[in-house]
Amino acid sequence: MSNEIDKKNNRHYTADEIQVLEGLDPVRKRPGMYIGSTGPKGLHHLVYEVVDNGIDEALAGICDTINVTIYEDNSVSVEDNGSGIPVETHPQTGKSTVETVLTILHAGGKFDGSAYKVSGGLHGVGVSVVNALSEWLEVRVKRNNKEYMQKFERGIAVSELEVVGESTRTGTTVTFKPDSEIFESISLSSETLENRFREMAFLNKAVRLTIEDKRVGKKKEFYYEGGIKSFVEYINKNKNPIQKDIIYFEAEKDGAVVELAMQYTDGYSENIFTFANNINTIEGGTHLSGLRTALTRVMNDYGRKYNILKDKEDNLSGDDVREGLTGILSVKLGEPQFEGQTKTKLGNSEMRGIVESATYEYLNNFLEENPKLAKTILDKAVSSQRARNAARKARELTRRKSILDNTTLPGKLSDCQSNDMDITEIYLVEGDSAGGSAKQGRSREFQAILPLKGKILNVEKARLDRILNSDEIKTLITAFGAGIGEEFDIEKLRYGKIIIMTDADVDGAHIRTLLLTFFFRYMRELIDNGHIYIAQPPLYKVTKGRAEEYIYSEENLNPALKKLGGKGYSIQRYKGLGEMNPEQLWDTTMDPENRILLKANIEDAVAADDIFTTLMGEKVQPRREFIQENSKFVKNLDI
């Protein structure tokens, strides 16, 4: 069958199915409206937008291979073996359909649902936006036994669509160079693209995705016959599953497809990742609500039926039945509605019921057919319930103590005077020595200081009840004011910035990782909403006569020495914050005018989960391998 046929609907993807909605002029004036930002996120979105066109054809059963190549000049090509963009004259524009699609915003085959029943693309802005924001773009189309080509510069056609050869294949190749007039940097990260393409290959088991980075001579291929089952295996590769086989089903109802893969581990964190039409719905939505409701209901029904839950015992909560669960929920639907702050929350109300009924029906049968595994899963949930009750009692005890002591803040906290969240910040400082310098050097108006005594508990290996018995963690929770777990409320947060300030050595890095693990697992909203920062104290002070300069990275040391010139300079290597007096700490690390802060953010939650599991989990071998692989990036190590 020809690749030009939509195999599911037995119809051709033709010029008539390309709808034209509006012009292209506003894109270069306000690129952020169309791709989110002109930083790294927006830059990589250009590639995703073109790849999504191939994925859309894969969803229709037309395309099975997408090849991405990054060239030395930071241009990139995306080649697919789909049906090829139609080349016929478009009835509305009088131009070829190729030129129409590439020069008019929202001109594409996705809008009336006839050419594509399901399509992705986070913004759905189309390849025209890529064209508008590229210094140049070249498109090649293989179709009708011919190969066509057309060139563009900053969104404007600079050649006609012309036949350049013959071809027995079909497909589209778009090659473009992001415009340096638009973007802060046009250097694409192959690692960022690899993470996204790995995800896409998991979600579309029929698609082979390759990426070649000619800048460094690296090529990777992503293809997973197991689809989202393979995705769960990948996430759990450094964890300890309590079940051998992955629970999996795919169901279709009312024109929507629900696909779920899940596996329980002996850990305590819930890791459910949801997707709608291949878009990572990081804010959840109606499909996630349906899954959670079904999971809680089916576990309680089964537990009551077989007396695993006694008559006098409370029902299991959602947190109980999801403890240690890794799950991938992928839904495909005709017209997804995205809501939320970043438009990554599924809003279609019908999906709640569709996912809930499909999940309940399948899991109910699965538990009945696998009683031994069902008992293991229920026992883990009951154990979680007991720990949760113990944690609640610990919270209530802490709350009562605070009231009786007539104080709600920990004694070692040096609080700030302001209550304005726009300016307040709290420094989490390693040790009393650095804490003393920070207290003296700070601005009391808006900077609070909380010295930490040693290393906090590794929360990756502990349940919430044990975590709440840790004095250092109780101090953090009380100081922040937003609670933890079920009671976490970001509206009650007392500081706009939470800044981790540790020494630039192995112990400091370990403390920083422990804190970030705690925030990621139990106060994720602090990271997602941009409240967590990492201070960057200087590594060196270079002095020559009266001139002195602080150096914050290894890369900047030699240039600074060359700038000073000749001999007669001295270099001080800071091994700890305590080596700086209060004035130096203020000038280098705490003064908003001079300091360097790194904001903690999670571009890829799957990758973040993998790193925290590897570094802080039970298995030693993955941690050893991670350290060996990354040791080459370490320039200076104090042991």
PDB file of N, CA, C and O in Angstrom, residues 485-542:
ATOM      1  N   GLY A 485       3.929  16.292  52.899  1.00  0.00           N
ATOM      2  CA  GLY A 485       3.033  15.177  52.568  1.00  0.00           C
ATOM      3  C   GLY A 485       1.631  15.640  52.247  1.00  0.00           C
ATOM      4  O   GLY A 485       1.428  16.581  51.481  1.00  0.00           O
ATOM      5  N   GLU A 486       0.625  15.006  52.862  1.00  0.00           N
ATOM      6  CA  GLU A 486      -0.774  15.324  52.590  1.00  0.00           C
ATOM      7  C   GLU A 486      -1.112  16.760  52.969  1.00  0.00           C
ATOM      8  O   GLU A 486      -2.025  17.363  52.402  1.00  0.00           O
ATOM      9  N   GLU A 487      -0.381  17.322  53.931  1.00  0.00           N
ATOM     10  CA  GLU A 487      -0.711  18.651  54.433  1.00  0.00           C
ATOM     11  C   GLU A 487       0.120  19.755  53.774  1.00  0.00           C
ATOM     12  O   GLU A 487       0.023  20.911  54.156  1.00  0.00           O
ATOM     13  N   PHE A 488       0.945  19.410  52.791  1.00  0.00           N
ATOM     14  CA  PHE A 488       1.780  20.434  52.165  1.00  0.00           C
ATOM     15  C   PHE A 488       0.912  21.464  51.461  1.00  0.00           C
ATOM     16  O   PHE A 488       0.046  21.144  50.671  1.00  0.00           O
ATOM     17  N   ASP A 489       1.144  22.740  51.773  1.00  0.00           N
ATOM     18  CA  ASP A 489       0.376  23.839  51.183  1.00  0.00           C
ATOM     19  C   ASP A 489       1.346  24.953  50.832  1.00  0.00           C
ATOM     20  O   ASP A 489       1.832  25.682  51.697  1.00  0.00           O
ATOM     21  N   ILE A 490       1.625  25.093  49.545  1.00  0.00           N
ATOM     22  CA  ILE A 490       2.637  26.063  49.108  1.00  0.00           C
ATOM     23  C   ILE A 490       2.230  27.499  49.411  1.00  0.00           C
ATOM     24  O   ILE A 490       3.075  28.397  49.503  1.00  0.00           O
ATOM     25  N   GLU A 491       0.925  27.724  49.618  1.00  0.00           N
ATOM     26  CA  GLU A 491       0.454  29.076  49.950  1.00  0.00           C
ATOM     27  C   GLU A 491       0.962  29.528  51.317  1.00  0.00           C
ATOM     28  O   GLU A 491       0.997  30.719  51.615  1.00  0.00           O
ATOM     29  N   LYS A 492       1.345  28.583  52.156  1.00  0.00           N
ATOM     30  CA  LYS A 492       1.821  28.918  53.502  1.00  0.00           C
ATOM     31  C   LYS A 492       3.338  29.074  53.579  1.00  0.00           C
ATOM     32  O   LYS A 492       3.895  29.293  54.657  1.00  0.00           O
ATOM     33  N   LEU A 493       4.011  28.937  52.442  1.00  0.00           N
ATOM     34  CA  LEU A 493       5.464  29.052  52.407  1.00  0.00           C
ATOM     35  C   LEU A 493       5.901  30.435  52.889  1.00  0.00           C
ATOM     36  O   LEU A 493       5.315  31.457  52.499  1.00  0.00           O
ATOM     37  N   ARG A 494       6.932  30.479  53.727  1.00  0.00           N
ATOM     38  CA  ARG A 494       7.340  31.735  54.366  1.00  0.00           C
ATOM     39  C   ARG A 494       8.438  32.480  53.600  1.00  0.00           C
ATOM     40  O   ARG A 494       8.711  33.644  53.885  1.00  0.00           O
ATOM     41  N   TYR A 495       9.086  31.808  52.630  1.00  0.00           N
ATOM     42  CA  TYR A 495      10.198  32.440  51.919  1.00  0.00           C
ATOM     43  C   TYR A 495      10.061  32.230  50.413  1.00  0.00           C
ATOM     44  O   TYR A 495       9.726  31.146  49.953  1.00  0.00           O
ATOM     45  N   GLY A 496      10.350  33.273  49.659  1.00  0.00           N
ATOM     46  CA  GLY A 496      10.277  33.171  48.202  1.00  0.00           C
ATOM     47  C   GLY A 496      11.411  32.346  47.621  1.00  0.00           C
ATOM     48  O   GLY A 496      11.243  31.668  46.613  1.00  0.00           O
ATOM     49  N   LYS A 497      12.578  32.426  48.254  1.00  0.00           N
ATOM     50  CA  LYS A 497      13.729  31.651  47.799  1.00  0.00           C
ATOM     51  C   LYS A 497      14.248  30.783  48.946  1.00  0.00           C
ATOM     52  O   LYS A 497      14.428  31.270  50.063  1.00  0.00           O
ATOM     53  N   ILE A 498      14.484  29.521  48.661  1.00  0.00           N
ATOM     54  CA  ILE A 498      15.163  28.613  49.591  1.00  0.00           C
ATOM     55  C   ILE A 498      16.509  28.297  48.957  1.00  0.00           C
ATOM     56  O   ILE A 498      16.567  27.684  47.888  1.00  0.00           O
ATOM     57  N   ILE A 499      17.599  28.748  49.585  1.00  0.00           N
ATOM     58  CA  ILE A 499      18.921  28.701  48.964  1.00  0.00           C
ATOM     59  C   ILE A 499      19.825  27.726  49.719  1.00  0.00           C
ATOM     60  O   ILE A 499      20.073  27.895  50.914  1.00  0.00           O
ATOM     61  N   ILE A 500      20.275  26.699  49.017  1.00  0.00           N
ATOM     62  CA  ILE A 500      21.202  25.724  49.601  1.00  0.00           C
ATOM     63  C   ILE A 500      22.619  26.285  49.467  1.00  0.00           C
ATOM     64  O   ILE A 500      23.082  26.558  48.356  1.00  0.00           O
ATOM     65  N   MET A 501      23.301  26.463  50.592  1.00  0.00           N
ATOM     66  CA  MET A 501      24.655  27.035  50.564  1.00  0.00           C
ATOM     67  C   MET A 501      25.603  26.084  51.302  1.00  0.00           C
ATOM     68  O   MET A 501      25.633  26.064  52.537  1.00  0.00           O
ATOM     69  N   THR A 502      26.352  25.275  50.543  1.00  0.00           N
ATOM     70  CA  THR A 502      27.247  24.290  51.141  1.00  0.00           C
ATOM     71  C   THR A 502      28.666  24.491  50.617  1.00  0.00           C
ATOM     72  O   THR A 502      28.897  25.210  49.639  1.00  0.00           O
ATOM     73  N   ASP A 503      29.612  23.828  51.275  1.00  0.00           N
ATOM     74  CA  ASP A 503      31.012  23.896  50.855  1.00  0.00           C
ATOM     75  C   ASP A 503      31.199  23.248  49.483  1.00  0.00           C
ATOM     76  O   ASP A 503      30.442  22.359  49.092  1.00  0.00           O
ATOM     77  N   ALA A 504      32.249  23.694  48.785  1.00  0.00           N
ATOM     78  CA  ALA A 504      32.551  23.142  47.459  1.00  0.00           C
ATOM     79  C   ALA A 504      33.455  21.927  47.580  1.00  0.00           C
ATOM     80  O   ALA A 504      34.543  21.873  47.010  1.00  0.00           O
ATOM     81  N   ASP A 505      33.028  20.930  48.369  1.00  0.00           N
ATOM     82  CA  ASP A 505      33.792  19.696  48.522  1.00  0.00           C
ATOM     83  C   ASP A 505      32.842  18.506  48.487  1.00  0.00           C
ATOM     84  O   ASP A 505      31.638  18.662  48.235  1.00  0.00           O
ATOM     85  N   VAL A 506      33.359  17.312  48.750  1.00  0.00           N
ATOM     86  CA  VAL A 506      32.542  16.101  48.657  1.00  0.00           C
ATOM     87  C   VAL A 506      31.387  16.125  49.657  1.00  0.00           C
ATOM     88  O   VAL A 506      30.242  15.807  49.322  1.00  0.00           O
ATOM     89  N   ASP A 507      31.684  16.513  50.910  1.00  0.00           N
ATOM     90  CA  ASP A 507      30.629  16.556  51.932  1.00  0.00           C
ATOM     91  C   ASP A 507      29.555  17.569  51.558  1.00  0.00           C
ATOM     92  O   ASP A 507      28.351  17.321  51.728  1.00  0.00           O
ATOM     93  N   GLY A 508      29.982  18.722  51.043  1.00  0.00           N
ATOM     94  CA  GLY A 508      29.020  19.746  50.639  1.00  0.00           C
ATOM     95  C   GLY A 508      28.127  19.257  49.520  1.00  0.00           C
ATOM     96  O   GLY A 508      26.913  19.485  49.523  1.00  0.00           O
ATOM     97  N   ALA A 509      28.730  18.557  48.551  1.00  0.00           N
ATOM     98  CA  ALA A 509      27.947  18.007  47.437  1.00  0.00           C
ATOM     99  C   ALA A 509      26.960  16.957  47.929  1.00  0.00           C
ATOM    100  O   ALA A 509      25.828  16.873  47.446  1.00  0.00           O
ATOM    101  N   HIS A 510      27.362  16.151  48.922  1.00  0.00           N
ATOM    102  CA  HIS A 510      26.481  15.117  49.465  1.00  0.00           C
ATOM    103  C   HIS A 510      25.290  15.755  50.183  1.00  0.00           C
ATOM    104  O   HIS A 510      24.133  15.337  50.013  1.00  0.00           O
ATOM    105  N   ILE A 511      25.556  16.787  50.993  1.00  0.00           N
ATOM    106  CA  ILE A 511      24.480  17.486  51.698  1.00  0.00           C
ATOM    107  C   ILE A 511      23.510  18.113  50.691  1.00  0.00           C
ATOM    108  O   ILE A 511      22.285  18.044  50.857  1.00  0.00           O
ATOM    109  N   ARG A 512      24.067  18.707  49.651  1.00  0.00           N
ATOM    110  CA  ARG A 512      23.234  19.330  48.619  1.00  0.00           C
ATOM    111  C   ARG A 512      22.336  18.288  47.952  1.00  0.00           C
ATOM    112  O   ARG A 512      21.140  18.519  47.733  1.00  0.00           O
ATOM    113  N   THR A 513      22.897  17.109  47.657  1.00  0.00           N
ATOM    114  CA  THR A 513      22.113  16.048  47.018  1.00  0.00           C
ATOM    115  C   THR A 513      21.035  15.508  47.953  1.00  0.00           C
ATOM    116  O   THR A 513      19.904  15.233  47.528  1.00  0.00           O
ATOM    117  N   LEU A 514      21.359  15.364  49.232  1.00  0.00           N
ATOM    118  CA  LEU A 514      20.367  14.904  50.214  1.00  0.00           C
ATOM    119  C   LEU A 514      19.195  15.881  50.292  1.00  0.00           C
ATOM    120  O   LEU A 514      18.028  15.478  50.348  1.00  0.00           O
ATOM    121  N   LEU A 515      19.500  17.179  50.311  1.00  0.00           N
ATOM    122  CA  LEU A 515      18.438  18.194  50.384  1.00  0.00           C
ATOM    123  C   LEU A 515      17.593  18.190  49.113  1.00  0.00           C
ATOM    124  O   LEU A 515      16.357  18.248  49.175  1.00  0.00           O
ATOM    125  N   LEU A 516      18.238  18.111  47.962  1.00  0.00           N
ATOM    126  CA  LEU A 516      17.491  18.104  46.705  1.00  0.00           C
ATOM    127  C   LEU A 516      16.623  16.855  46.593  1.00  0.00           C
ATOM    128  O   LEU A 516      15.503  16.908  46.066  1.00  0.00           O
ATOM    129  N   THR A 517      17.117  15.719  47.088  1.00  0.00           N
ATOM    130  CA  THR A 517      16.312  14.490  47.096  1.00  0.00           C
ATOM    131  C   THR A 517      15.074  14.675  47.960  1.00  0.00           C
ATOM    132  O   THR A 517      13.964  14.275  47.583  1.00  0.00           O
ATOM    133  N   PHE A 518      15.244  15.287  49.125  1.00  0.00           N
ATOM    134  CA  PHE A 518      14.122  15.550  50.030  1.00  0.00           C
ATOM    135  C   PHE A 518      13.084  16.442  49.353  1.00  0.00           C
ATOM    136  O   PHE A 518      11.880  16.157  49.369  1.00  0.00           O
ATOM    137  N   PHE A 519      13.546  17.528  48.723  1.00  0.00           N
ATOM    138  CA  PHE A 519      12.611  18.439  48.051  1.00  0.00           C
ATOM    139  C   PHE A 519      11.906  17.744  46.886  1.00  0.00           C
ATOM    140  O   PHE A 519      10.692  17.902  46.698  1.00  0.00           O
ATOM    141  N   PHE A 520      12.650  16.943  46.114  1.00  0.00           N
ATOM    142  CA  PHE A 520      12.076  16.283  44.946  1.00  0.00           C
ATOM    143  C   PHE A 520      11.026  15.256  45.344  1.00  0.00           C
ATOM    144  O   PHE A 520       9.982  15.130  44.706  1.00  0.00           O
ATOM    145  N   ARG A 521      11.276  14.521  46.431  1.00  0.00           N
ATOM    146  CA  ARG A 521      10.359  13.455  46.826  1.00  0.00           C
ATOM    147  C   ARG A 521       9.189  13.942  47.670  1.00  0.00           C
ATOM    148  O   ARG A 521       8.089  13.380  47.584  1.00  0.00           O
ATOM    149  N   TYR A 522       9.386  14.982  48.496  1.00  0.00           N
ATOM    150  CA  TYR A 522       8.340  15.343  49.461  1.00  0.00           C
ATOM    151  C   TYR A 522       7.851  16.785  49.376  1.00  0.00           C
ATOM    152  O   TYR A 522       6.839  17.123  49.991  1.00  0.00           O
ATOM    153  N   MET A 523       8.558  17.641  48.648  1.00  0.00           N
ATOM    154  CA  MET A 523       8.105  19.028  48.466  1.00  0.00           C
ATOM    155  C   MET A 523       8.327  19.438  47.014  1.00  0.00           C
ATOM    156  O   MET A 523       8.873  20.495  46.734  1.00  0.00           O
ATOM    157  N   ARG A 524       7.889  18.586  46.098  1.00  0.00           N
ATOM    158  CA  ARG A 524       8.165  18.772  44.667  1.00  0.00           C
ATOM    159  C   ARG A 524       7.702  20.133  44.165  1.00  0.00           C
ATOM    160  O   ARG A 524       8.327  20.744  43.290  1.00  0.00           O
ATOM    161  N   GLU A 525       6.602  20.638  44.732  1.00  0.00           N
ATOM    162  CA  GLU A 525       6.070  21.924  44.273  1.00  0.00           C
ATOM    163  C   GLU A 525       7.059  23.063  44.471  1.00  0.00           C
ATOM    164  O   GLU A 525       7.033  24.053  43.739  1.00  0.00           O
ATOM    165  N   LEU A 526       7.940  22.938  45.463  1.00  0.00           N
ATOM    166  CA  LEU A 526       8.947  23.984  45.681  1.00  0.00           C
ATOM    167  C   LEU A 526       9.872  24.089  44.469  1.00  0.00           C
ATOM    168  O   LEU A 526      10.265  25.187  44.071  1.00  0.00           O
ATOM    169  N   ILE A 527      10.219  22.953  43.881  1.00  0.00           N
ATOM    170  CA  ILE A 527      11.067  22.961  42.690  1.00  0.00           C
ATOM    171  C   ILE A 527      10.267  23.407  41.476  1.00  0.00           C
ATOM    172  O   ILE A 527      10.694  24.273  40.710  1.00  0.00           O
ATOM    173  N   ASP A 528       9.076  22.818  41.303  1.00  0.00           N
ATOM    174  CA  ASP A 528       8.261  23.129  40.133  1.00  0.00           C
ATOM    175  C   ASP A 528       7.894  24.607  40.058  1.00  0.00           C
ATOM    176  O   ASP A 528       7.736  25.156  38.968  1.00  0.00           O
ATOM    177  N   ASN A 529       7.754  25.246  41.212  1.00  0.00           N
ATOM    178  CA  ASN A 529       7.361  26.659  41.245  1.00  0.00           C
ATOM    179  C   ASN A 529       8.553  27.606  41.403  1.00  0.00           C
ATOM    180  O   ASN A 529       8.374  28.797  41.659  1.00  0.00           O
ATOM    181  N   GLY A 530       9.755  27.068  41.262  1.00  0.00           N
ATOM    182  CA  GLY A 530      10.934  27.921  41.201  1.00  0.00           C
ATOM    183  C   GLY A 530      11.385  28.528  42.511  1.00  0.00           C
ATOM    184  O   GLY A 530      11.910  29.645  42.529  1.00  0.00           O
ATOM    185  N   HIS A 531      11.221  27.786  43.630  1.00  0.00           N
ATOM    186  CA  HIS A 531      11.626  28.322  44.935  1.00  0.00           C
ATOM    187  C   HIS A 531      12.995  27.826  45.411  1.00  0.00           C
ATOM    188  O   HIS A 531      13.528  28.363  46.377  1.00  0.00           O
ATOM    189  N   ILE A 532      13.555  26.801  44.772  1.00  0.00           N
ATOM    190  CA  ILE A 532      14.797  26.202  45.257  1.00  0.00           C
ATOM    191  C   ILE A 532      15.990  26.707  44.433  1.00  0.00           C
ATOM    192  O   ILE A 532      15.974  26.645  43.191  1.00  0.00           O
ATOM    193  N   TYR A 533      17.009  27.189  45.150  1.00  0.00           N
ATOM    194  CA  TYR A 533      18.221  27.708  44.498  1.00  0.00           C
ATOM    195  C   TYR A 533      19.456  27.096  45.145  1.00  0.00           C
ATOM    196  O   TYR A 533      19.424  26.650  46.300  1.00  0.00           O
ATOM    197  N   ILE A 534      20.543  27.102  44.408  1.00  0.00           N
ATOM    198  CA  ILE A 534      21.829  26.633  44.921  1.00  0.00           C
ATOM    199  C   ILE A 534      22.826  27.784  44.836  1.00  0.00           C
ATOM    200  O   ILE A 534      23.052  28.337  43.744  1.00  0.00           O
ATOM    201  N   ALA A 535      23.377  28.168  45.972  1.00  0.00           N
ATOM    202  CA  ALA A 535      24.361  29.249  46.001  1.00  0.00           C
ATOM    203  C   ALA A 535      25.661  28.776  45.360  1.00  0.00           C
ATOM    204  O   ALA A 535      26.014  27.599  45.430  1.00  0.00           O
ATOM    205  N   GLN A 536      26.370  29.717  44.742  1.00  0.00           N
ATOM    206  CA  GLN A 536      27.641  29.408  44.107  1.00  0.00           C
ATOM    207  C   GLN A 536      28.757  30.222  44.760  1.00  0.00           C
ATOM    208  O   GLN A 536      29.086  31.314  44.295  1.00  0.00           O
ATOM    209  N   PRO A 537      29.337  29.737  45.859  1.00  0.00           N
ATOM    210  CA  PRO A 537      30.442  30.464  46.479  1.00  0.00           C
ATOM    211  C   PRO A 537      31.687  30.391  45.589  1.00  0.00           C
ATOM    212  O   PRO A 537      31.810  29.477  44.771  1.00  0.00           O
ATOM    213  N   PRO A 538      32.608  31.332  45.738  1.00  0.00           N
ATOM    214  CA  PRO A 538      33.815  31.306  44.899  1.00  0.00           C
ATOM    215  C   PRO A 538      34.707  30.122  45.253  1.00  0.00           C
ATOM    216  O   PRO A 538      34.735  29.663  46.396  1.00  0.00           O
ATOM    217  N   LEU A 539      35.428  29.642  44.243  1.00  0.00           N
ATOM    218  CA  LEU A 539      36.402  28.570  44.472  1.00  0.00           C
ATOM    219  C   LEU A 539      37.774  29.135  44.844  1.00  0.00           C
ATOM    220  O   LEU A 539      38.527  28.518  45.578  1.00  0.00           O
ATOM    221  N   TYR A 540      38.086  30.323  44.300  1.00  0.00           N
ATOM    222  CA  TYR A 540      39.404  30.922  44.533  1.00  0.00           C
ATOM    223  C   TYR A 540      39.285  32.413  44.792  1.00  0.00           C
ATOM    224  O   TYR A 540      38.330  33.069  44.344  1.00  0.00           O
ATOM    225  N   LYS A 541      40.307  32.934  45.480  1.00  0.00           N
ATOM    226  CA  LYS A 541      40.540  34.374  45.515  1.00  0.00           C
ATOM    227  C   LYS A 541      41.958  34.605  45.006  1.00  0.00           C
ATOM    228  O   LYS A 541      42.915  34.042  45.543  1.00  0.00           O
ATOM    229  N   VAL A 542      42.081  35.410  43.963  1.00  0.00           N
ATOM    230  CA  VAL A 542      43.385  35.732  43.385  1.00  0.00           C
ATOM    231  C   VAL A 542      43.737  37.161  43.786  1.00  0.00           C
ATOM    232  O   VAL A 542      42.939  38.080  43.576  1.00  0.00           O
TER     233      VAL A 542
END
